[in-house]
Amino acid sequence: MACNSFKLLIFTAVFFTACISCSAQADASMGSPSDRRKPNEYETKSLKDMLTKQRLIKEKKDHADLLKRGEEALVLSDQLENAFGQTNSISDQDRRKLTELEKIVTKIRNELGGDEFDDEEASNTPGEAKFFTLKDAFMSLQATTEKLVGELKKTTRFSISVVAIQTSNTVLKLVRLLRLRR
């Protein structure tokens, strides 16, 4: 019986040694715990890089769209000034163009980070042109829109131009005044 228990003890020792050996080989093939974290770190880093690249591409596109809107506003203000110069009146088509110009300039101002202006704040805007006739108002609208586009071209996607925000508020004030004028 001692011989059987000795055999059983040896068999158990060999069995446990084999299990430990197999377990050690499985751990070695999977790598150490620090090696197992590295792929996740790389995935996280590449995910962060991808998100950063996407954000930069979006910022570039947004800035290009801002400049494009500025050019559209300039074209509309030129068309409005020319139309008024020919007819000396504001037609329904001109009113639609004024509404379109207001929408474009409002988007520009919002993208620049500007808010709705107060009447007092807008009347105290430095450099605001004073006019007495509709012709002067349209000329001022065109000149102020040119100034706005010039300021937009000076900006980068990393900067905020207070002058551009003030100028957009002045353009909006002129557009609203002309749109409501009979």
PDB file of C-alpha atoms in Angstrom:
ATOM      1  CA  MET A   1       0.000   0.000   0.000  1.00  0.00           C
ATOM      2  CA  ALA A   2       2.923   2.269   0.682  1.00  0.00           C
ATOM      3  CA  CYS A   3       4.085   1.576  -2.806  1.00  0.00           C
ATOM      4  CA  ASN A   4       0.713   2.666  -4.226  1.00  0.00           C
ATOM      5  CA  SER A   5       0.623   5.870  -2.215  1.00  0.00           C
ATOM      6  CA  PHE A   6       4.232   6.600  -3.244  1.00  0.00           C
ATOM      7  CA  LYS A   7       3.248   6.116  -6.905  1.00  0.00           C
ATOM      8  CA  LEU A   8       0.218   8.318  -6.414  1.00  0.00           C
ATOM      9  CA  LEU A   9       2.366  11.009  -4.799  1.00  0.00           C
ATOM     10  CA  ILE A  10       4.873  10.912  -7.650  1.00  0.00           C
ATOM     11  CA  PHE A  11       2.087  10.934 -10.247  1.00  0.00           C
ATOM     12  CA  THR A  12       0.489  13.961  -8.554  1.00  0.00           C
ATOM     13  CA  ALA A  13       3.837  15.795  -8.401  1.00  0.00           C
ATOM     14  CA  VAL A  14       4.514  15.105 -12.086  1.00  0.00           C
ATOM     15  CA  PHE A  15       0.977  16.174 -13.002  1.00  0.00           C
ATOM     16  CA  PHE A  16       1.261  19.508 -11.132  1.00  0.00           C
ATOM     17  CA  THR A  17       4.721  20.147 -12.577  1.00  0.00           C
ATOM     18  CA  ALA A  18       3.325  19.593 -16.084  1.00  0.00           C
ATOM     19  CA  CYS A  19       0.413  21.952 -15.389  1.00  0.00           C
ATOM     20  CA  ILE A  20       2.748  24.667 -14.098  1.00  0.00           C
ATOM     21  CA  SER A  21       5.013  24.187 -17.102  1.00  0.00           C
ATOM     22  CA  CYS A  22       2.084  24.505 -19.542  1.00  0.00           C
ATOM     23  CA  SER A  23       0.759  27.542 -17.735  1.00  0.00           C
ATOM     24  CA  ALA A  24       4.168  29.226 -17.857  1.00  0.00           C
ATOM     25  CA  GLN A  25       4.422  28.607 -21.593  1.00  0.00           C
ATOM     26  CA  ALA A  26       0.955  30.055 -22.212  1.00  0.00           C
ATOM     27  CA  ASP A  27       1.849  33.218 -20.268  1.00  0.00           C
ATOM     28  CA  ALA A  28       5.116  33.570 -22.179  1.00  0.00           C
ATOM     29  CA  SER A  29       3.347  33.320 -25.538  1.00  0.00           C
ATOM     30  CA  MET A  30       0.863  36.016 -24.519  1.00  0.00           C
ATOM     31  CA  GLY A  31       3.622  38.267 -23.233  1.00  0.00           C
ATOM     32  CA  SER A  32       3.981  40.001 -19.946  1.00  0.00           C
ATOM     33  CA  PRO A  33       1.143  42.097 -18.546  1.00  0.00           C
ATOM     34  CA  SER A  34       2.978  45.282 -19.576  1.00  0.00           C
ATOM     35  CA  ASP A  35       3.298  43.960 -23.159  1.00  0.00           C
ATOM     36  CA  ARG A  36      -0.431  43.301 -23.304  1.00  0.00           C
ATOM     37  CA  ARG A  37      -1.171  47.013 -22.532  1.00  0.00           C
ATOM     38  CA  LYS A  38       1.035  48.403 -25.291  1.00  0.00           C
ATOM     39  CA  PRO A  39      -1.306  47.611 -28.198  1.00  0.00           C
ATOM     40  CA  ASN A  40      -4.114  49.422 -26.349  1.00  0.00           C
ATOM     41  CA  GLU A  41      -1.847  52.408 -25.801  1.00  0.00           C
ATOM     42  CA  TYR A  42      -0.996  52.440 -29.512  1.00  0.00           C
ATOM     43  CA  GLU A  43      -4.643  52.132 -30.439  1.00  0.00           C
ATOM     44  CA  THR A  44      -5.496  54.997 -28.086  1.00  0.00           C
ATOM     45  CA  LYS A  45      -2.674  57.105 -29.457  1.00  0.00           C
ATOM     46  CA  SER A  46      -3.680  56.454 -33.053  1.00  0.00           C
ATOM     47  CA  LEU A  47      -7.309  57.171 -32.172  1.00  0.00           C
ATOM     48  CA  LYS A  48      -6.271  60.472 -30.593  1.00  0.00           C
ATOM     49  CA  ASP A  49      -4.154  61.260 -33.645  1.00  0.00           C
ATOM     50  CA  MET A  50      -7.046  60.463 -35.945  1.00  0.00           C
ATOM     51  CA  LEU A  51      -9.433  62.660 -33.963  1.00  0.00           C
ATOM     52  CA  THR A  52      -6.895  65.492 -33.939  1.00  0.00           C
ATOM     53  CA  LYS A  53      -6.445  65.236 -37.705  1.00  0.00           C
ATOM     54  CA  GLN A  54     -10.206  65.232 -38.229  1.00  0.00           C
ATOM     55  CA  ARG A  55     -10.568  68.302 -36.000  1.00  0.00           C
ATOM     56  CA  LEU A  56      -7.842  70.136 -37.920  1.00  0.00           C
ATOM     57  CA  ILE A  57      -9.420  69.257 -41.253  1.00  0.00           C
ATOM     58  CA  LYS A  58     -12.796  70.492 -39.970  1.00  0.00           C
ATOM     59  CA  GLU A  59     -11.253  73.762 -38.734  1.00  0.00           C
ATOM     60  CA  LYS A  60      -9.612  74.341 -42.129  1.00  0.00           C
ATOM     61  CA  LYS A  61     -12.895  73.646 -43.900  1.00  0.00           C
ATOM     62  CA  ASP A  62     -14.827  75.935 -41.548  1.00  0.00           C
ATOM     63  CA  HIS A  63     -12.347  78.753 -42.129  1.00  0.00           C
ATOM     64  CA  ALA A  64     -12.548  78.257 -45.900  1.00  0.00           C
ATOM     65  CA  ASP A  65     -16.360  78.351 -45.644  1.00  0.00           C
ATOM     66  CA  LEU A  66     -16.125  81.571 -43.620  1.00  0.00           C
ATOM     67  CA  LEU A  67     -14.031  83.208 -46.340  1.00  0.00           C
ATOM     68  CA  LYS A  68     -16.415  81.911 -48.999  1.00  0.00           C
ATOM     69  CA  ARG A  69     -19.392  83.429 -47.151  1.00  0.00           C
ATOM     70  CA  GLY A  70     -17.528  86.724 -46.992  1.00  0.00           C
ATOM     71  CA  GLU A  71     -17.051  86.675 -50.760  1.00  0.00           C
ATOM     72  CA  GLU A  72     -20.759  85.870 -51.241  1.00  0.00           C
ATOM     73  CA  ALA A  73     -21.669  88.827 -49.014  1.00  0.00           C
ATOM     74  CA  LEU A  74     -19.401  91.094 -51.045  1.00  0.00           C
ATOM     75  CA  VAL A  75     -20.974  89.963 -54.332  1.00  0.00           C
ATOM     76  CA  LEU A  76     -24.478  90.543 -52.939  1.00  0.00           C
ATOM     77  CA  SER A  77     -23.623  94.022 -51.652  1.00  0.00           C
ATOM     78  CA  ASP A  78     -22.097  94.934 -55.045  1.00  0.00           C
ATOM     79  CA  GLN A  79     -25.237  93.700 -56.816  1.00  0.00           C
ATOM     80  CA  LEU A  80     -27.450  95.671 -54.432  1.00  0.00           C
ATOM     81  CA  GLU A  81     -25.457  98.874 -54.911  1.00  0.00           C
ATOM     82  CA  ASN A  82     -25.515  98.480 -58.715  1.00  0.00           C
ATOM     83  CA  ALA A  83     -29.248  97.702 -58.772  1.00  0.00           C
ATOM     84  CA  PHE A  84     -30.054 100.735 -56.641  1.00  0.00           C
ATOM     85  CA  GLY A  85     -27.775 102.919 -58.787  1.00  0.00           C
ATOM     86  CA  GLN A  86     -29.767 101.945 -61.877  1.00  0.00           C
ATOM     87  CA  THR A  87     -33.311 102.191 -60.494  1.00  0.00           C
ATOM     88  CA  ASN A  88     -33.018 104.455 -57.428  1.00  0.00           C
ATOM     89  CA  SER A  89     -35.495 102.195 -55.632  1.00  0.00           C
ATOM     90  CA  ILE A  90     -35.552  98.941 -53.718  1.00  0.00           C
ATOM     91  CA  SER A  91     -37.335  96.140 -55.589  1.00  0.00           C
ATOM     92  CA  ASP A  92     -38.684  92.898 -54.132  1.00  0.00           C
ATOM     93  CA  GLN A  93     -35.697  91.081 -55.593  1.00  0.00           C
ATOM     94  CA  ASP A  94     -33.399  93.541 -53.807  1.00  0.00           C
ATOM     95  CA  ARG A  95     -35.240  92.882 -50.547  1.00  0.00           C
ATOM     96  CA  ARG A  96     -34.666  89.136 -51.019  1.00  0.00           C
ATOM     97  CA  LYS A  97     -30.980  89.846 -51.618  1.00  0.00           C
ATOM     98  CA  LEU A  98     -30.913  91.969 -48.464  1.00  0.00           C
ATOM     99  CA  THR A  99     -32.458  89.073 -46.525  1.00  0.00           C
ATOM    100  CA  GLU A 100     -29.888  86.679 -48.022  1.00  0.00           C
ATOM    101  CA  LEU A 101     -27.082  89.104 -47.125  1.00  0.00           C
ATOM    102  CA  GLU A 102     -28.399  89.340 -43.570  1.00  0.00           C
ATOM    103  CA  LYS A 103     -28.385  85.541 -43.224  1.00  0.00           C
ATOM    104  CA  ILE A 104     -24.843  85.254 -44.571  1.00  0.00           C
ATOM    105  CA  VAL A 105     -23.445  88.019 -42.363  1.00  0.00           C
ATOM    106  CA  THR A 106     -25.258  86.588 -39.323  1.00  0.00           C
ATOM    107  CA  LYS A 107     -23.563  83.210 -39.959  1.00  0.00           C
ATOM    108  CA  ILE A 108     -20.215  84.967 -40.312  1.00  0.00           C
ATOM    109  CA  ARG A 109     -20.693  86.838 -37.049  1.00  0.00           C
ATOM    110  CA  ASN A 110     -21.785  83.685 -35.220  1.00  0.00           C
ATOM    111  CA  GLU A 111     -18.762  81.742 -36.501  1.00  0.00           C
ATOM    112  CA  LEU A 112     -16.507  84.555 -35.332  1.00  0.00           C
ATOM    113  CA  GLY A 113     -18.042  84.257 -31.868  1.00  0.00           C
ATOM    114  CA  GLY A 114     -20.062  87.480 -31.918  1.00  0.00           C
ATOM    115  CA  ASP A 115     -23.422  88.002 -30.268  1.00  0.00           C
ATOM    116  CA  GLU A 116     -26.520  89.973 -31.147  1.00  0.00           C
ATOM    117  CA  PHE A 117     -25.777  93.649 -30.735  1.00  0.00           C
ATOM    118  CA  ASP A 118     -27.671  96.231 -28.712  1.00  0.00           C
ATOM    119  CA  ASP A 119     -28.980  99.361 -30.410  1.00  0.00           C
ATOM    120  CA  GLU A 120     -26.858 101.523 -28.097  1.00  0.00           C
ATOM    121  CA  GLU A 121     -23.751  99.442 -28.731  1.00  0.00           C
ATOM    122  CA  ALA A 122     -24.306  99.506 -32.509  1.00  0.00           C
ATOM    123  CA  SER A 123     -24.835 103.273 -32.586  1.00  0.00           C
ATOM    124  CA  ASN A 124     -21.549 103.781 -30.725  1.00  0.00           C
ATOM    125  CA  THR A 125     -19.583 101.555 -33.086  1.00  0.00           C
ATOM    126  CA  PRO A 126     -16.445 103.453 -34.072  1.00  0.00           C
ATOM    127  CA  GLY A 127     -15.968 104.189 -37.751  1.00  0.00           C
ATOM    128  CA  GLU A 128     -19.630 103.657 -38.580  1.00  0.00           C
ATOM    129  CA  ALA A 129     -20.557 105.625 -41.670  1.00  0.00           C
ATOM    130  CA  LYS A 130     -23.296 108.234 -41.338  1.00  0.00           C
ATOM    131  CA  PHE A 131     -25.609 108.595 -44.310  1.00  0.00           C
ATOM    132  CA  PHE A 132     -28.591 110.668 -45.280  1.00  0.00           C
ATOM    133  CA  THR A 133     -29.897 109.095 -48.496  1.00  0.00           C
ATOM    134  CA  LEU A 134     -30.559 105.560 -49.665  1.00  0.00           C
ATOM    135  CA  LYS A 135     -27.727 105.887 -52.148  1.00  0.00           C
ATOM    136  CA  ASP A 136     -25.350 106.768 -49.304  1.00  0.00           C
ATOM    137  CA  ALA A 137     -26.702 103.805 -47.332  1.00  0.00           C
ATOM    138  CA  PHE A 138     -26.050 101.370 -50.199  1.00  0.00           C
ATOM    139  CA  MET A 139     -22.580 102.812 -50.745  1.00  0.00           C
ATOM    140  CA  SER A 140     -21.873 102.477 -47.027  1.00  0.00           C
ATOM    141  CA  LEU A 141     -23.196  98.897 -47.087  1.00  0.00           C
ATOM    142  CA  GLN A 142     -20.858  97.998 -49.939  1.00  0.00           C
ATOM    143  CA  ALA A 143     -17.849  99.708 -48.320  1.00  0.00           C
ATOM    144  CA  THR A 144     -18.517  98.131 -44.932  1.00  0.00           C
ATOM    145  CA  THR A 145     -18.909  94.687 -46.526  1.00  0.00           C
ATOM    146  CA  GLU A 146     -15.566  95.189 -48.285  1.00  0.00           C
ATOM    147  CA  LYS A 147     -14.026  96.062 -44.922  1.00  0.00           C
ATOM    148  CA  LEU A 148     -15.564  92.912 -43.394  1.00  0.00           C
ATOM    149  CA  VAL A 149     -14.150  90.697 -46.142  1.00  0.00           C
ATOM    150  CA  GLY A 150     -10.748  92.359 -45.744  1.00  0.00           C
ATOM    151  CA  GLU A 151     -10.797  91.617 -42.018  1.00  0.00           C
ATOM    152  CA  LEU A 152     -11.865  88.016 -42.657  1.00  0.00           C
ATOM    153  CA  LYS A 153      -8.937  87.535 -45.017  1.00  0.00           C
ATOM    154  CA  LYS A 154      -6.564  88.781 -42.298  1.00  0.00           C
ATOM    155  CA  THR A 155      -7.810  86.202 -39.807  1.00  0.00           C
ATOM    156  CA  THR A 156      -6.646  82.648 -39.419  1.00  0.00           C
ATOM    157  CA  ARG A 157      -8.576  79.713 -38.098  1.00  0.00           C
ATOM    158  CA  PHE A 158      -6.751  80.245 -34.790  1.00  0.00           C
ATOM    159  CA  SER A 159      -7.698  83.907 -34.309  1.00  0.00           C
ATOM    160  CA  ILE A 160     -10.757  85.934 -33.443  1.00  0.00           C
ATOM    161  CA  SER A 161     -11.114  89.406 -34.930  1.00  0.00           C
ATOM    162  CA  VAL A 162     -13.045  91.885 -32.818  1.00  0.00           C
ATOM    163  CA  VAL A 163     -12.968  94.355 -35.718  1.00  0.00           C
ATOM    164  CA  ALA A 164     -14.582  91.745 -37.981  1.00  0.00           C
ATOM    165  CA  ILE A 165     -17.330  91.152 -35.403  1.00  0.00           C
ATOM    166  CA  GLN A 166     -17.979  94.895 -35.063  1.00  0.00           C
ATOM    167  CA  THR A 167     -17.974  95.312 -38.829  1.00  0.00           C
ATOM    168  CA  SER A 168     -20.420  92.422 -39.251  1.00  0.00           C
ATOM    169  CA  ASN A 169     -22.699  94.091 -36.692  1.00  0.00           C
ATOM    170  CA  THR A 170     -22.507  97.334 -38.691  1.00  0.00           C
ATOM    171  CA  VAL A 171     -23.345  95.481 -41.919  1.00  0.00           C
ATOM    172  CA  LEU A 172     -26.307  93.820 -40.197  1.00  0.00           C
ATOM    173  CA  LYS A 173     -27.542  97.167 -38.927  1.00  0.00           C
ATOM    174  CA  LEU A 174     -27.346  98.660 -42.430  1.00  0.00           C
ATOM    175  CA  VAL A 175     -29.064  95.644 -43.992  1.00  0.00           C
ATOM    176  CA  ARG A 176     -31.906  95.748 -41.488  1.00  0.00           C
ATOM    177  CA  LEU A 177     -32.315  99.476 -41.988  1.00  0.00           C
ATOM    178  CA  LEU A 178     -32.441  99.105 -45.774  1.00  0.00           C
ATOM    179  CA  ARG A 179     -34.688  96.052 -45.679  1.00  0.00           C
ATOM    180  CA  LEU A 180     -37.274  97.824 -43.541  1.00  0.00           C
ATOM    181  CA  ARG A 181     -37.091 101.013 -45.610  1.00  0.00           C
ATOM    182  CA  ARG A 182     -40.043 101.572 -47.963  1.00  0.00           C
TER     183      ARG A 182
END
